[in-house]
Coordinates of N, CA and C in Angstrom, one line a residue:
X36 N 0.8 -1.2 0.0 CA 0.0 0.0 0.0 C 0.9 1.2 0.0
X37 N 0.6 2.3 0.2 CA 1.2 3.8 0.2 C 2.1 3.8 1.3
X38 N 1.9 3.8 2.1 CA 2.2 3.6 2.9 C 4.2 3.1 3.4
X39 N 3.8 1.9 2.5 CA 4.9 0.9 3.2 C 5.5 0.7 1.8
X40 N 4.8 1.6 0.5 CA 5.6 1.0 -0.7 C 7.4 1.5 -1.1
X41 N 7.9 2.7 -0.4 CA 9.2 2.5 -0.4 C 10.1 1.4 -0.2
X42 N 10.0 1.0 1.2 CA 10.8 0.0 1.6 C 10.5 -1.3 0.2
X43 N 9.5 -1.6 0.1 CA 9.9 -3.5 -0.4 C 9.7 -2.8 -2.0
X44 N 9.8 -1.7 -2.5 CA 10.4 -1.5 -3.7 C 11.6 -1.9 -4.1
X45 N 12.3 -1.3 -2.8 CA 13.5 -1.3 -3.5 C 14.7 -3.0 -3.0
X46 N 13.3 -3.6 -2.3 CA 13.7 -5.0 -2.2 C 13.5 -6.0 -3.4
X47 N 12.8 -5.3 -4.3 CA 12.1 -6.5 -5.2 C 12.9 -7.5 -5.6
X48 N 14.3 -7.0 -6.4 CA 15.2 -7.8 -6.8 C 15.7 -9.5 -6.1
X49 N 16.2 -8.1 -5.0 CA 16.4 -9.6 -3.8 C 15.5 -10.4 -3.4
X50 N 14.5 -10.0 -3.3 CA 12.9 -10.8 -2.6 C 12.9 -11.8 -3.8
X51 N 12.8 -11.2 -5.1 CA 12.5 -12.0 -6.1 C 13.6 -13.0 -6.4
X52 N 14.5 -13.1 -6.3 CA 15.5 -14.1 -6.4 C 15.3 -15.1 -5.4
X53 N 15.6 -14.4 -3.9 CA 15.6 -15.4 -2.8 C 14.0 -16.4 -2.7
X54 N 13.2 -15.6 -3.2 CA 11.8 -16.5 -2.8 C 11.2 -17.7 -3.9
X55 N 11.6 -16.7 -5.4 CA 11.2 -17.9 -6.5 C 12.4 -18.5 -7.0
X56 N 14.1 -18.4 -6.7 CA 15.0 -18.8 -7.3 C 15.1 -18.1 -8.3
X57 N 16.5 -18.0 -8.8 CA 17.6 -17.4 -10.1 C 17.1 -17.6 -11.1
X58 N 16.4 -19.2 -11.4 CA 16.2 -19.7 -12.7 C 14.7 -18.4 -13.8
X59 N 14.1 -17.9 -12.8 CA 13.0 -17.2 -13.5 C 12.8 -16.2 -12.9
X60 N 13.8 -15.2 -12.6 CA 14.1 -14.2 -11.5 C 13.3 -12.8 -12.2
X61 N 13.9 -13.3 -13.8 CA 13.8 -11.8 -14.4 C 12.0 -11.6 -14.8
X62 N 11.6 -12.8 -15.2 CA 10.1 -13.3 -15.3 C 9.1 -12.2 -13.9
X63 N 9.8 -13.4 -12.7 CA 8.9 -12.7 -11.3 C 9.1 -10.9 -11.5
X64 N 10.6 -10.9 -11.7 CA 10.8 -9.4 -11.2 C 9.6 -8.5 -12.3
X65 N 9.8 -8.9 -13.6 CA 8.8 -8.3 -14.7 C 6.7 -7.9 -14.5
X66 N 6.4 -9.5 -13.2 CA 5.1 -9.0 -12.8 C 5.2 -8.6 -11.7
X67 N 6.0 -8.4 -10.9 CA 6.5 -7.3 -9.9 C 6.2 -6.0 -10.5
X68 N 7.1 -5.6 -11.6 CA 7.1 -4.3 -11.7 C 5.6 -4.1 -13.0
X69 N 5.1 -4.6 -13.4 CA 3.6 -4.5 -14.2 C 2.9 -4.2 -12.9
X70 N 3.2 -5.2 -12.0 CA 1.8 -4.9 -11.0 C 2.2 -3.3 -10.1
X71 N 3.1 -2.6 -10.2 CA 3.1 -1.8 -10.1 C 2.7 -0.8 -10.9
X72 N 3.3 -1.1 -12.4 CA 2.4 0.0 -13.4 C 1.1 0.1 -13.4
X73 N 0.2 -1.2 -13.3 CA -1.1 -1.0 -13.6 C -1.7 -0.6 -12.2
X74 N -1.1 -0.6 -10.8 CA -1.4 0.3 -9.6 C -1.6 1.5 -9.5
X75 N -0.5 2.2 -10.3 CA 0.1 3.5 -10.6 C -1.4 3.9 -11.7
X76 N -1.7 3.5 -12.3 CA -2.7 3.7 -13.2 C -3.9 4.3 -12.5
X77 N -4.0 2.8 -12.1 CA -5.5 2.6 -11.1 C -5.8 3.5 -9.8
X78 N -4.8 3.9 -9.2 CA -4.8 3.9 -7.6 C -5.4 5.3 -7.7
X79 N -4.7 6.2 -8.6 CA -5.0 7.9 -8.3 C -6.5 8.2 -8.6
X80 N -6.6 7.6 -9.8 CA -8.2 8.5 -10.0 C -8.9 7.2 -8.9
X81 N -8.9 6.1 -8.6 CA -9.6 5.6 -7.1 C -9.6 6.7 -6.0
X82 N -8.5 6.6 -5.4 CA -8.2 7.3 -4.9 C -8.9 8.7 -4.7
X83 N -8.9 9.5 -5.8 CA -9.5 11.0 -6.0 C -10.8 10.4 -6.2
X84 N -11.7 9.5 -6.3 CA -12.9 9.5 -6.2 C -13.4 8.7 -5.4
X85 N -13.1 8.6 -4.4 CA -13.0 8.1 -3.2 C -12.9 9.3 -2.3
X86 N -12.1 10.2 -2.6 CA -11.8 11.6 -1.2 C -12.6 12.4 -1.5
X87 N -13.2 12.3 -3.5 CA -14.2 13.3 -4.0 C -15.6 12.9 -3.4
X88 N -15.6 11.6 -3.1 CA -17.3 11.2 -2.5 C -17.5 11.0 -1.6
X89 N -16.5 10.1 -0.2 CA -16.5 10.2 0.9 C -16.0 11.1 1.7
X90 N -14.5 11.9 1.5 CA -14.2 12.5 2.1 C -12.3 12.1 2.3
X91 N -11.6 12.4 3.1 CA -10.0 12.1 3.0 C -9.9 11.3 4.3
X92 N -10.9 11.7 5.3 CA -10.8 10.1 6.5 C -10.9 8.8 6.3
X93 N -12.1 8.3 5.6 CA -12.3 7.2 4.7 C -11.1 6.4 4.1
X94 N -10.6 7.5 2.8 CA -9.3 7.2 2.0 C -8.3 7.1 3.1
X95 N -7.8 7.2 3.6 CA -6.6 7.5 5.0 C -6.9 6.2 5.5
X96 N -8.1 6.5 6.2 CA -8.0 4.9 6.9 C -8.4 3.8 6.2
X97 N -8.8 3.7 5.1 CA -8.8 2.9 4.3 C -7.0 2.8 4.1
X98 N -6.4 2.8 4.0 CA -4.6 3.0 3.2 C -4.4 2.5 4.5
X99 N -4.4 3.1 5.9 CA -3.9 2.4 7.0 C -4.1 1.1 7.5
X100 N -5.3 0.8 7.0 CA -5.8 -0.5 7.1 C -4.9 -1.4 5.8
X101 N -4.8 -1.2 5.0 CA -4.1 -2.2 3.7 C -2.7 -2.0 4.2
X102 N -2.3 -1.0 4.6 CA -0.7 -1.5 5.7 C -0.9 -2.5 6.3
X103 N -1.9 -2.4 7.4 CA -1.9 -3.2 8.1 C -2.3 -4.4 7.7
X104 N -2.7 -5.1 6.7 CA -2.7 -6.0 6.1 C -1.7 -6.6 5.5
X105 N -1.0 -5.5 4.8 CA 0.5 -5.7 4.1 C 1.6 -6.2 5.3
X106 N 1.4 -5.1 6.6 CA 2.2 -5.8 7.4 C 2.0 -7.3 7.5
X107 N 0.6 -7.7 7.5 CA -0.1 -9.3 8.4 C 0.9 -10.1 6.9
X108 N 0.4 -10.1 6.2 CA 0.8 -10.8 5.0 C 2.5 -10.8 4.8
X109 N 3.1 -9.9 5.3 CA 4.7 -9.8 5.4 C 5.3 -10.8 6.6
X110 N 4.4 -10.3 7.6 CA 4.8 -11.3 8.9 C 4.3 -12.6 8.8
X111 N 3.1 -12.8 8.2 CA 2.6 -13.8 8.4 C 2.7 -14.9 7.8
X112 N 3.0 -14.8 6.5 CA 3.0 -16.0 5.2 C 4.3 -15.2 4.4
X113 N 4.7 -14.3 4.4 CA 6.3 -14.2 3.4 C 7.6 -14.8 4.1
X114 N 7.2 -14.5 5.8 CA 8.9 -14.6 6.6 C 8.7 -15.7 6.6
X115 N 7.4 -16.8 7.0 CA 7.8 -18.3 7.2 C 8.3 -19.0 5.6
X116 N 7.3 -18.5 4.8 CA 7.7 -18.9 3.5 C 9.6 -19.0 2.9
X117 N 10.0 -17.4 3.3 CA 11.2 -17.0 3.2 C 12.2 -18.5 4.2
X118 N 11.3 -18.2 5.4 CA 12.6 -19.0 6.1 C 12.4 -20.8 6.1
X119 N 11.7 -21.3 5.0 CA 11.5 -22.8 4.5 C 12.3 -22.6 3.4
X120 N 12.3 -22.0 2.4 CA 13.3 -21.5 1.5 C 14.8 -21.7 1.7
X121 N 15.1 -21.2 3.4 CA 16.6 -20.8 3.4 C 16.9 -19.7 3.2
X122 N 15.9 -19.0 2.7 CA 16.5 -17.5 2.1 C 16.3 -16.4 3.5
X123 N 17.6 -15.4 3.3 CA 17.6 -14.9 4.6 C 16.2 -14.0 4.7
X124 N 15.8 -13.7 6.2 CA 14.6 -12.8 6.4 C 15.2 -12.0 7.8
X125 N 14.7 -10.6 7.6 CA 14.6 -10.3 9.6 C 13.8 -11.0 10.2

């Protein structure tokens, strides 16, 4: 989400290697970065018609809440996944 999308941007490479393997790295990395473009697309005018009809508290805590999801989903099912792998995690 908005929020938390710096950090695991600029992880992708490595995420993408250590979690699906070297062999199809450039593949994963490629719908990594699509599902970013077509976000980038989608998210603003959502977004703006979403703060245009409800208001900016809505949108806000809506985005706080998909952090917090993003966090659940990072802790929850990426680190165990990562650390069955072998691949390093904090």
């Amino acid at each position: 989400s908005t929020f938390s999308w710096g950090e695991i941007y600029s992880l992708f490479p490595a995420f993408a290697a250590d979690l699906y393997g070297p062999r199809h790295v450039s593949a994963t990395y490629g719908m990594l970065y699509t599902g970013k473009g077509v976000a980038s697309l989608l998210a603003g005018p959502l977004a703006s018609s979403v703060a245009t009809s409800l208001g900016w508290r809505p949108l806000l805590v809506s985005m706080a809440f998909a952090s917090g999801v993003d966090a659940f989903l990072a802790l929850g099912i990426l680190k165990p996944l990562l650390q069955r792998t072998g691949a390093p995690c904090v």
